[in-house]
């Protein structure tokens, strides 16, 4: 018995390398790009463990839960960690990063999340990159949620380690991910005696056995279906044009935000400043007297396919997330989410105006 997804010819090294090249073009980078065979947590952790150690002083920017995780990994590596935490309804500024450098000139590593899909904010990486570059620190960026929804430009921004995943705005698979690595980052890894070796976390293994070998022999059998899915999703972005894909996400965010405000019932954007709101997903603050997770459950009971979720952990009480990314970055998905939230709020006793919400969303889509 055969199947479209089974009995495929092996994915050879040349095809693997060609997919890496396409990802590099998507990022506009001349750095080495390594596609790793696992969800983005694999290169996110691997890059930190490869470049951080007891001699590292890291500025760890926290604008959501992933920033907190990076701080834990850095401490586990033996690094001295200086946390720069801002409220989750806002973004960090370049001035705050500059002030941290002034107070702690010994900082030689900066970790930052570009867009926090979990909290709905996005950080000004271009401006922050200028400050980091002037200071001379190694710059590590989580662009998993932002790639495809907004520009991600490692070379232009001076990013040394830029991790992406395809499962959000790119509309691709979750089982593979990629990281671009600068020459400075490779040198830091080579000088780090604690960098993982002969390990699934090891970037140096890929450097020495794959890149330095001319990308002729893979380290192990690749995740074939996920690699082909990644190739297909990059092809789709290339065909539509990255600018068009990003514009669609920006339009979905603007429409969701405008529609939620017009809906009423006490619903309001969680990220207060629209300029700091991520285009990949819009977070909303549940009205006083309601519980976000209960409102989401009511909406999903009517339409289980809605791209809605409650915030994680303690945020489940107050935050609703509209995941308008990838195939859900459409006017129809935005309208459906507003309708579902309107129904849930009305059932909770709130006065809502769905026609006004839909009209506002339509006008805001651009």
GROMACS .gro file of N, CA and C in nm, residues 97-234:
model
  414
   97UNK      N    1   1.795   4.950   2.700
   97UNK     CA    2   1.910   4.863   2.678
   97UNK      C    3   2.040   4.943   2.695
   98UNK      N    4   2.044   5.064   2.641
   98UNK     CA    5   2.163   5.149   2.656
   98UNK      C    6   2.191   5.179   2.803
   99UNK      N    7   2.086   5.203   2.879
   99UNK     CA    8   2.103   5.231   3.023
   99UNK      C    9   2.158   5.108   3.096
  100UNK      N   10   2.114   4.989   3.055
  100UNK     CA   11   2.166   4.867   3.117
  100UNK      C   12   2.314   4.850   3.088
  101UNK      N   13   2.357   4.884   2.968
  101UNK     CA   14   2.499   4.876   2.934
  101UNK      C   15   2.580   4.977   3.017
  102UNK      N   16   2.524   5.094   3.036
  102UNK     CA   17   2.595   5.197   3.113
  102UNK      C   18   2.613   5.152   3.257
  103UNK      N   19   2.513   5.085   3.311
  103UNK     CA   20   2.520   5.038   3.450
  103UNK      C   21   2.605   4.913   3.462
  104UNK      N   22   2.606   4.830   3.358
  104UNK     CA   23   2.681   4.704   3.361
  104UNK      C   24   2.766   4.692   3.233
  105UNK      N   25   2.875   4.763   3.224
  105UNK     CA   26   2.957   4.761   3.102
  105UNK      C   27   3.016   4.624   3.071
  106UNK      N   28   3.012   4.534   3.168
  106UNK     CA   29   3.069   4.401   3.147
  106UNK      C   30   2.978   4.310   3.063
  107UNK      N   31   2.858   4.353   3.031
  107UNK     CA   32   2.765   4.271   2.952
  107UNK      C   33   2.828   4.237   2.817
  108UNK      N   34   2.828   4.108   2.782
  108UNK     CA   35   2.883   4.065   2.654
  108UNK      C   36   2.787   3.976   2.575
  109UNK      N   37   2.664   3.966   2.621
  109UNK     CA   38   2.564   3.881   2.555
  109UNK      C   39   2.428   3.944   2.579
  110UNK      N   40   2.346   3.951   2.476
  110UNK     CA   41   2.210   4.005   2.489
  110UNK      C   42   2.112   3.906   2.429
  111UNK      N   43   2.010   3.869   2.506
  111UNK     CA   44   1.905   3.781   2.456
  111UNK      C   45   1.774   3.857   2.452
  112UNK      N   46   1.704   3.844   2.340
  112UNK     CA   47   1.582   3.920   2.317
  112UNK      C   48   1.485   3.839   2.233
  113UNK      N   49   1.356   3.852   2.264
  113UNK     CA   50   1.250   3.797   2.179
  113UNK      C   51   1.199   3.910   2.091
  114UNK      N   52   1.194   3.886   1.962
  114UNK     CA   53   1.144   3.989   1.869
  114UNK      C   54   0.996   4.013   1.896
  115UNK      N   55   0.912   3.913   1.866
  115UNK     CA   56   0.768   3.925   1.891
  115UNK      C   57   0.727   3.814   1.987
  116UNK      N   58   0.661   3.851   2.094
  116UNK     CA   59   0.609   3.754   2.190
  116UNK      C   60   0.464   3.724   2.152
  117UNK      N   61   0.442   3.615   2.081
  117UNK     CA   62   0.305   3.578   2.045
  117UNK      C   63   0.221   3.555   2.170
  118UNK      N   64   0.286   3.512   2.278
  118UNK     CA   65   0.213   3.482   2.402
  118UNK      C   66   0.158   3.607   2.469
  119UNK      N   67   0.221   3.721   2.446
  119UNK     CA   68   0.174   3.844   2.511
  119UNK      C   69   0.133   3.951   2.410
  120UNK      N   70   0.166   3.930   2.282
  120UNK     CA   71   0.118   4.019   2.178
  120UNK      C   72   0.200   4.144   2.155
  121UNK      N   73   0.321   4.151   2.213
  121UNK     CA   74   0.404   4.269   2.190
  121UNK      C   75   0.517   4.238   2.092
  122UNK      N   76   0.576   4.342   2.035
  122UNK     CA   77   0.692   4.326   1.949
  122UNK      C   78   0.795   4.433   1.984
  123UNK      N   79   0.920   4.395   1.977
  123UNK     CA   80   1.028   4.484   2.021
  123UNK      C   81   1.102   4.545   1.902
  124UNK      N   82   1.152   4.669   1.914
  124UNK     CA   83   1.219   4.739   1.804
  124UNK      C   84   1.362   4.688   1.786
  125UNK      N   85   1.375   4.576   1.718
  125UNK     CA   86   1.506   4.509   1.710
  125UNK      C   87   1.608   4.593   1.635
  126UNK      N   88   1.565   4.662   1.531
  126UNK     CA   89   1.659   4.744   1.455
  126UNK      C   90   1.727   4.848   1.544
  127UNK      N   91   1.648   4.918   1.625
  127UNK     CA   92   1.704   5.020   1.713
  127UNK      C   93   1.790   4.957   1.823
  128UNK      N   94   1.743   4.848   1.878
  128UNK     CA   95   1.818   4.780   1.984
  128UNK      C   96   1.948   4.724   1.927
  129UNK      N   97   1.942   4.672   1.805
  129UNK     CA   98   2.061   4.618   1.742
  129UNK      C   99   2.173   4.720   1.728
  130UNK      N  100   2.137   4.844   1.699
  130UNK     CA  101   2.238   4.950   1.689
  130UNK      C  102   2.310   4.969   1.821
  131UNK      N  103   2.234   4.966   1.929
  131UNK     CA  104   2.291   4.985   2.063
  131UNK      C  105   2.380   4.867   2.100
  132UNK      N  106   2.333   4.746   2.071
  132UNK     CA  107   2.410   4.626   2.103
  132UNK      C  108   2.539   4.622   2.022
  133UNK      N  109   2.529   4.658   1.894
  133UNK     CA  110   2.647   4.657   1.808
  133UNK      C  111   2.752   4.757   1.858
  134UNK      N  112   2.706   4.876   1.899
  134UNK     CA  113   2.799   4.977   1.950
  134UNK      C  114   2.869   4.930   2.077
  135UNK      N  115   2.797   4.851   2.157
  135UNK     CA  116   2.856   4.802   2.282
  135UNK      C  117   2.949   4.683   2.257
  136UNK      N  118   2.923   4.608   2.150
  136UNK     CA  119   3.009   4.495   2.116
  136UNK      C  120   2.963   4.362   2.170
  137UNK      N  121   2.843   4.355   2.225
  137UNK     CA  122   2.793   4.230   2.280
  137UNK      C  123   2.742   4.138   2.170
  138UNK      N  124   2.741   4.008   2.199
  138UNK     CA  125   2.683   3.910   2.108
  138UNK      C  126   2.530   3.922   2.119
  139UNK      N  127   2.462   3.920   2.006
  139UNK     CA  128   2.318   3.946   2.002
  139UNK      C  129   2.243   3.820   1.960
  140UNK      N  130   2.160   3.769   2.050
  140UNK     CA  131   2.079   3.648   2.029
  140UNK      C  132   1.933   3.689   2.019
  141UNK      N  133   1.866   3.645   1.912
  141UNK     CA  134   1.728   3.688   1.887
  141UNK      C  135   1.637   3.570   1.859
  142UNK      N  136   1.526   3.566   1.930
  142UNK     CA  137   1.418   3.471   1.902
  142UNK      C  138   1.321   3.539   1.808
  143UNK      N  139   1.323   3.497   1.680
  143UNK     CA  140   1.232   3.553   1.579
  143UNK      C  141   1.132   3.447   1.533
  144UNK      N  142   1.102   3.351   1.620
  144UNK     CA  143   1.014   3.240   1.584
  144UNK      C  144   0.875   3.290   1.545
  145UNK      N  145   0.821   3.381   1.625
  145UNK     CA  146   0.685   3.430   1.598
  145UNK      C  147   0.683   3.542   1.495
  146UNK      N  148   0.790   3.616   1.484
  146UNK     CA  149   0.788   3.735   1.398
  146UNK      C  150   0.814   3.704   1.252
  147UNK      N  151   0.894   3.602   1.221
  147UNK     CA  152   0.931   3.577   1.081
  147UNK      C  153   0.805   3.546   1.000
  148UNK      N  154   0.790   3.618   0.891
  148UNK     CA  155   0.673   3.604   0.807
  148UNK      C  156   0.567   3.707   0.837
  149UNK      N  157   0.564   3.758   0.959
  149UNK     CA  158   0.465   3.859   0.997
  149UNK      C  159   0.522   4.000   0.991
  150UNK      N  160   0.652   4.012   1.009
  150UNK     CA  161   0.718   4.142   1.003
  150UNK      C  162   0.864   4.119   0.961
  151UNK      N  163   0.935   4.222   0.920
  151UNK     CA  164   1.073   4.201   0.873
  151UNK      C  165   1.162   4.137   0.979
  152UNK      N  166   1.244   4.044   0.937
  152UNK     CA  167   1.348   3.982   1.020
  152UNK      C  168   1.476   3.988   0.938
  153UNK      N  169   1.572   4.072   0.982
  153UNK     CA  170   1.691   4.102   0.902
  153UNK      C  171   1.816   4.089   0.988
  154UNK      N  172   1.864   3.968   1.010
  154UNK     CA  173   1.979   3.948   1.099
  154UNK      C  174   2.101   4.030   1.064
  155UNK      N  175   2.137   4.036   0.936
  155UNK     CA  176   2.258   4.108   0.897
  155UNK      C  177   2.244   4.258   0.919
  156UNK      N  178   2.133   4.313   0.875
  156UNK     CA  179   2.113   4.458   0.887
  156UNK      C  180   2.104   4.500   1.032
  157UNK      N  181   2.054   4.413   1.118
  157UNK     CA  182   2.034   4.447   1.259
  157UNK      C  183   2.151   4.405   1.348
  158UNK      N  184   2.251   4.341   1.292
  158UNK     CA  185   2.365   4.298   1.373
  158UNK      C  186   2.336   4.183   1.466
  159UNK      N  187   2.245   4.094   1.424
  159UNK     CA  188   2.208   3.978   1.507
  159UNK      C  189   2.307   3.865   1.480
  160UNK      N  190   2.362   3.809   1.586
  160UNK     CA  191   2.460   3.702   1.573
  160UNK      C  192   2.397   3.564   1.569
  161UNK      N  193   2.287   3.548   1.639
  161UNK     CA  194   2.215   3.420   1.644
  161UNK      C  195   2.066   3.452   1.629
  162UNK      N  196   2.009   3.415   1.516
  162UNK     CA  197   1.868   3.446   1.490
  162UNK      C  198   1.794   3.315   1.467
  163UNK      N  199   1.705   3.282   1.559
  163UNK     CA  200   1.631   3.156   1.553
  163UNK      C  201   1.492   3.181   1.498
  164UNK      N  202   1.453   3.097   1.401
  164UNK     CA  203   1.318   3.106   1.347
  164UNK      C  204   1.250   2.969   1.349
  165UNK      N  205   1.118   2.973   1.346
  165UNK     CA  206   1.037   2.853   1.331
  165UNK      C  207   0.930   2.882   1.228
  166UNK      N  208   0.880   2.778   1.164
  166UNK     CA  209   0.787   2.798   1.053
  166UNK      C  210   0.641   2.786   1.093
  167UNK      N  211   0.612   2.750   1.218
  167UNK     CA  212   0.476   2.709   1.253
  167UNK      C  213   0.378   2.822   1.278
  168UNK      N  214   0.424   2.946   1.279
  168UNK     CA  215   0.333   3.056   1.305
  168UNK      C  216   0.306   3.135   1.176
  169UNK      N  217   0.365   3.251   1.160
  169UNK     CA  218   0.331   3.335   1.045
  169UNK      C  219   0.372   3.273   0.912
  170UNK      N  220   0.473   3.189   0.910
  170UNK     CA  221   0.513   3.126   0.786
  170UNK      C  222   0.413   3.022   0.739
  171UNK      N  223   0.327   2.975   0.829
  171UNK     CA  224   0.226   2.877   0.792
  171UNK      C  225   0.283   2.742   0.757
  172UNK      N  226   0.394   2.705   0.821
  172UNK     CA  227   0.463   2.581   0.789
  172UNK      C  228   0.464   2.482   0.905
  173UNK      N  229   0.558   2.388   0.902
  173UNK     CA  230   0.563   2.281   1.001
  173UNK      C  231   0.629   2.325   1.132
  174UNK      N  232   0.595   2.255   1.239
  174UNK     CA  233   0.655   2.283   1.370
  174UNK      C  234   0.777   2.196   1.396
  175UNK      N  235   0.798   2.094   1.317
  175UNK     CA  236   0.900   1.995   1.348
  175UNK      C  237   1.041   2.025   1.302
  176UNK      N  238   1.061   2.138   1.232
  176UNK     CA  239   1.196   2.181   1.197
  176UNK      C  240   1.208   2.330   1.226
  177UNK      N  241   1.330   2.376   1.242
  177UNK     CA  242   1.354   2.517   1.275
  177UNK      C  243   1.491   2.553   1.220
  178UNK      N  244   1.527   2.678   1.232
  178UNK     CA  245   1.655   2.720   1.174
  178UNK      C  246   1.718   2.830   1.258
  179UNK      N  247   1.849   2.843   1.244
  179UNK     CA  248   1.922   2.949   1.312
  179UNK      C  249   2.030   3.001   1.219
  180UNK      N  250   2.038   3.133   1.208
  180UNK     CA  251   2.150   3.193   1.135
  180UNK      C  252   2.259   3.226   1.237
  181UNK      N  253   2.384   3.201   1.198
  181UNK     CA  254   2.497   3.211   1.291
  181UNK      C  255   2.606   3.297   1.229
  182UNK      N  256   2.645   3.403   1.300
  182UNK     CA  257   2.753   3.490   1.252
  182UNK      C  258   2.888   3.427   1.280
  183UNK      N  259   2.992   3.482   1.216
  183UNK     CA  260   3.128   3.435   1.243
  183UNK      C  261   3.166   3.460   1.388
  184UNK      N  262   3.120   3.572   1.444
  184UNK     CA  263   3.149   3.600   1.586
  184UNK      C  264   3.089   3.493   1.676
  185UNK      N  265   2.967   3.450   1.642
  185UNK     CA  266   2.902   3.348   1.724
  185UNK      C  267   2.974   3.214   1.713
  186UNK      N  268   3.017   3.177   1.592
  186UNK     CA  269   3.093   3.053   1.577
  186UNK      C  270   3.221   3.059   1.660
  187UNK      N  271   3.288   3.173   1.659
  187UNK     CA  272   3.412   3.187   1.735
  187UNK      C  273   3.384   3.174   1.885
  188UNK      N  274   3.273   3.233   1.930
  188UNK     CA  275   3.237   3.222   2.073
  188UNK      C  276   3.212   3.076   2.110
  189UNK      N  277   3.144   3.004   2.024
  189UNK     CA  278   3.119   2.861   2.052
  189UNK      C  279   3.248   2.782   2.058
  190UNK      N  280   3.337   2.807   1.962
  190UNK     CA  281   3.463   2.731   1.957
  190UNK      C  282   3.547   2.755   2.081
  191UNK      N  283   3.534   2.874   2.140
  191UNK     CA  284   3.612   2.908   2.260
  191UNK      C  285   3.543   2.865   2.388
  192UNK      N  286   3.422   2.812   2.379
  192UNK     CA  287   3.345   2.776   2.498
  192UNK      C  288   3.361   2.627   2.527
  193UNK      N  289   3.436   2.591   2.633
  193UNK     CA  290   3.456   2.449   2.662
  193UNK      C  291   3.328   2.376   2.701
  194UNK      N  292   3.224   2.453   2.737
  194UNK     CA  293   3.097   2.390   2.776
  194UNK      C  294   2.997   2.379   2.660
  195UNK      N  295   3.035   2.424   2.543
  195UNK     CA  296   2.944   2.414   2.429
  195UNK      C  297   2.912   2.267   2.402
  196UNK      N  298   2.786   2.234   2.382
  196UNK     CA  299   2.750   2.093   2.358
  196UNK      C  300   2.825   2.035   2.238
  197UNK      N  301   2.875   1.915   2.254
  197UNK     CA  302   2.939   1.839   2.146
  197UNK      C  303   2.879   1.699   2.145
  198UNK      N  304   2.874   1.638   2.026
  198UNK     CA  305   2.817   1.505   2.011
  198UNK      C  306   2.682   1.498   2.081
  199UNK      N  307   2.602   1.599   2.054
  199UNK     CA  308   2.473   1.617   2.120
  199UNK      C  309   2.371   1.669   2.019
  200UNK      N  310   2.245   1.635   2.040
  200UNK     CA  311   2.139   1.687   1.953
  200UNK      C  312   2.128   1.839   1.965
  201UNK      N  313   2.177   1.895   2.077
  201UNK     CA  314   2.177   2.039   2.097
  201UNK      C  315   2.294   2.109   2.028
  202UNK      N  316   2.387   2.032   1.975
  202UNK     CA  317   2.514   2.091   1.932
  202UNK      C  318   2.505   2.160   1.796
  203UNK      N  319   2.531   2.290   1.796
  203UNK     CA  320   2.549   2.363   1.672
  203UNK      C  321   2.690   2.341   1.614
  204UNK      N  322   2.787   2.322   1.703
  204UNK     CA  323   2.924   2.299   1.656
  204UNK      C  324   2.935   2.170   1.576
  205UNK      N  325   2.856   2.069   1.610
  205UNK     CA  326   2.857   1.947   1.530
  205UNK      C  327   2.815   1.977   1.386
  206UNK      N  328   2.712   2.061   1.370
  206UNK     CA  329   2.667   2.099   1.236
  206UNK      C  330   2.775   2.182   1.165
  207UNK      N  331   2.840   2.268   1.239
  207UNK     CA  332   2.946   2.351   1.180
  207UNK      C  333   3.060   2.264   1.128
  208UNK      N  334   3.109   2.174   1.212
  208UNK     CA  335   3.229   2.099   1.179
  208UNK      C  336   3.202   1.984   1.082
  209UNK      N  337   3.087   1.920   1.098
  209UNK     CA  338   3.061   1.800   1.017
  209UNK      C  339   2.977   1.829   0.893
  210UNK      N  340   2.904   1.940   0.893
  210UNK     CA  341   2.816   1.972   0.781
  210UNK      C  342   2.869   2.091   0.700
  211UNK      N  343   2.879   2.208   0.766
  211UNK     CA  344   2.919   2.329   0.693
  211UNK      C  345   3.064   2.320   0.648
  212UNK      N  346   3.156   2.291   0.742
  212UNK     CA  347   3.298   2.285   0.707
  212UNK      C  348   3.327   2.172   0.609
  213UNK      N  349   3.240   2.073   0.605
  213UNK     CA  350   3.258   1.962   0.510
  213UNK      C  351   3.196   1.989   0.374
  214UNK      N  352   3.154   2.113   0.352
  214UNK     CA  353   3.098   2.149   0.223
  214UNK      C  354   2.955   2.106   0.204
  215UNK      N  355   2.886   2.075   0.314
  215UNK     CA  356   2.746   2.031   0.313
  215UNK      C  357   2.727   1.912   0.217
  216UNK      N  358   2.814   1.814   0.235
  216UNK     CA  359   2.810   1.693   0.151
  216UNK      C  360   2.745   1.574   0.220
  217UNK      N  361   2.757   1.569   0.355
  217UNK     CA  362   2.704   1.454   0.428
  217UNK      C  363   2.629   1.504   0.552
  218UNK      N  364   2.505   1.460   0.564
  218UNK     CA  365   2.422   1.500   0.678
  218UNK      C  366   2.465   1.427   0.804
  219UNK      N  367   2.440   1.492   0.918
  219UNK     CA  368   2.479   1.432   1.046
  219UNK      C  369   2.398   1.307   1.076
  220UNK      N  370   2.272   1.307   1.037
  220UNK     CA  371   2.183   1.195   1.065
  220UNK      C  372   2.067   1.203   0.967
  221UNK      N  373   1.982   1.104   0.969
  221UNK     CA  374   1.868   1.102   0.878
  221UNK      C  375   1.778   1.222   0.905
  222UNK      N  376   1.748   1.302   0.803
  222UNK     CA  377   1.667   1.422   0.826
  222UNK      C  378   1.520   1.387   0.846
  223UNK      N  379   1.450   1.482   0.908
  223UNK     CA  380   1.304   1.470   0.923
  223UNK      C  381   1.243   1.504   0.788
  224UNK      N  382   1.227   1.402   0.705
  224UNK     CA  383   1.198   1.424   0.564
  224UNK      C  384   1.069   1.500   0.538
  225UNK      N  385   0.959   1.458   0.598
  225UNK     CA  386   0.832   1.523   0.572
  225UNK      C  387   0.834   1.668   0.618
  226UNK      N  388   0.894   1.693   0.733
  226UNK     CA  389   0.900   1.830   0.785
  226UNK      C  390   0.988   1.917   0.695
  227UNK      N  391   1.098   1.861   0.645
  227UNK     CA  392   1.185   1.938   0.556
  227UNK      C  393   1.113   1.974   0.426
  228UNK      N  394   1.039   1.879   0.371
  228UNK     CA  395   0.964   1.906   0.249
  228UNK      C  396   0.854   2.008   0.274
  229UNK      N  397   0.792   2.001   0.393
  229UNK     CA  398   0.689   2.099   0.428
  229UNK      C  399   0.749   2.238   0.444
  230UNK      N  400   0.869   2.244   0.502
  230UNK     CA  401   0.938   2.374   0.515
  230UNK      C  402   0.970   2.430   0.377
  231UNK      N  403   1.019   2.346   0.289
  231UNK     CA  404   1.048   2.390   0.153
  231UNK      C  405   0.922   2.443   0.085
  232UNK      N  406   0.811   2.373   0.104
  232UNK     CA  407   0.686   2.413   0.041
  232UNK      C  408   0.636   2.546   0.096
  233UNK      N  409   0.651   2.567   0.227
  233UNK     CA  410   0.600   2.692   0.284
  233UNK      C  411   0.688   2.810   0.243
  234UNK      N  412   0.819   2.789   0.229
  234UNK     CA  413   0.905   2.897   0.179
  234UNK      C  414   0.871   2.927   0.033
   0.00000   0.00000   0.00000
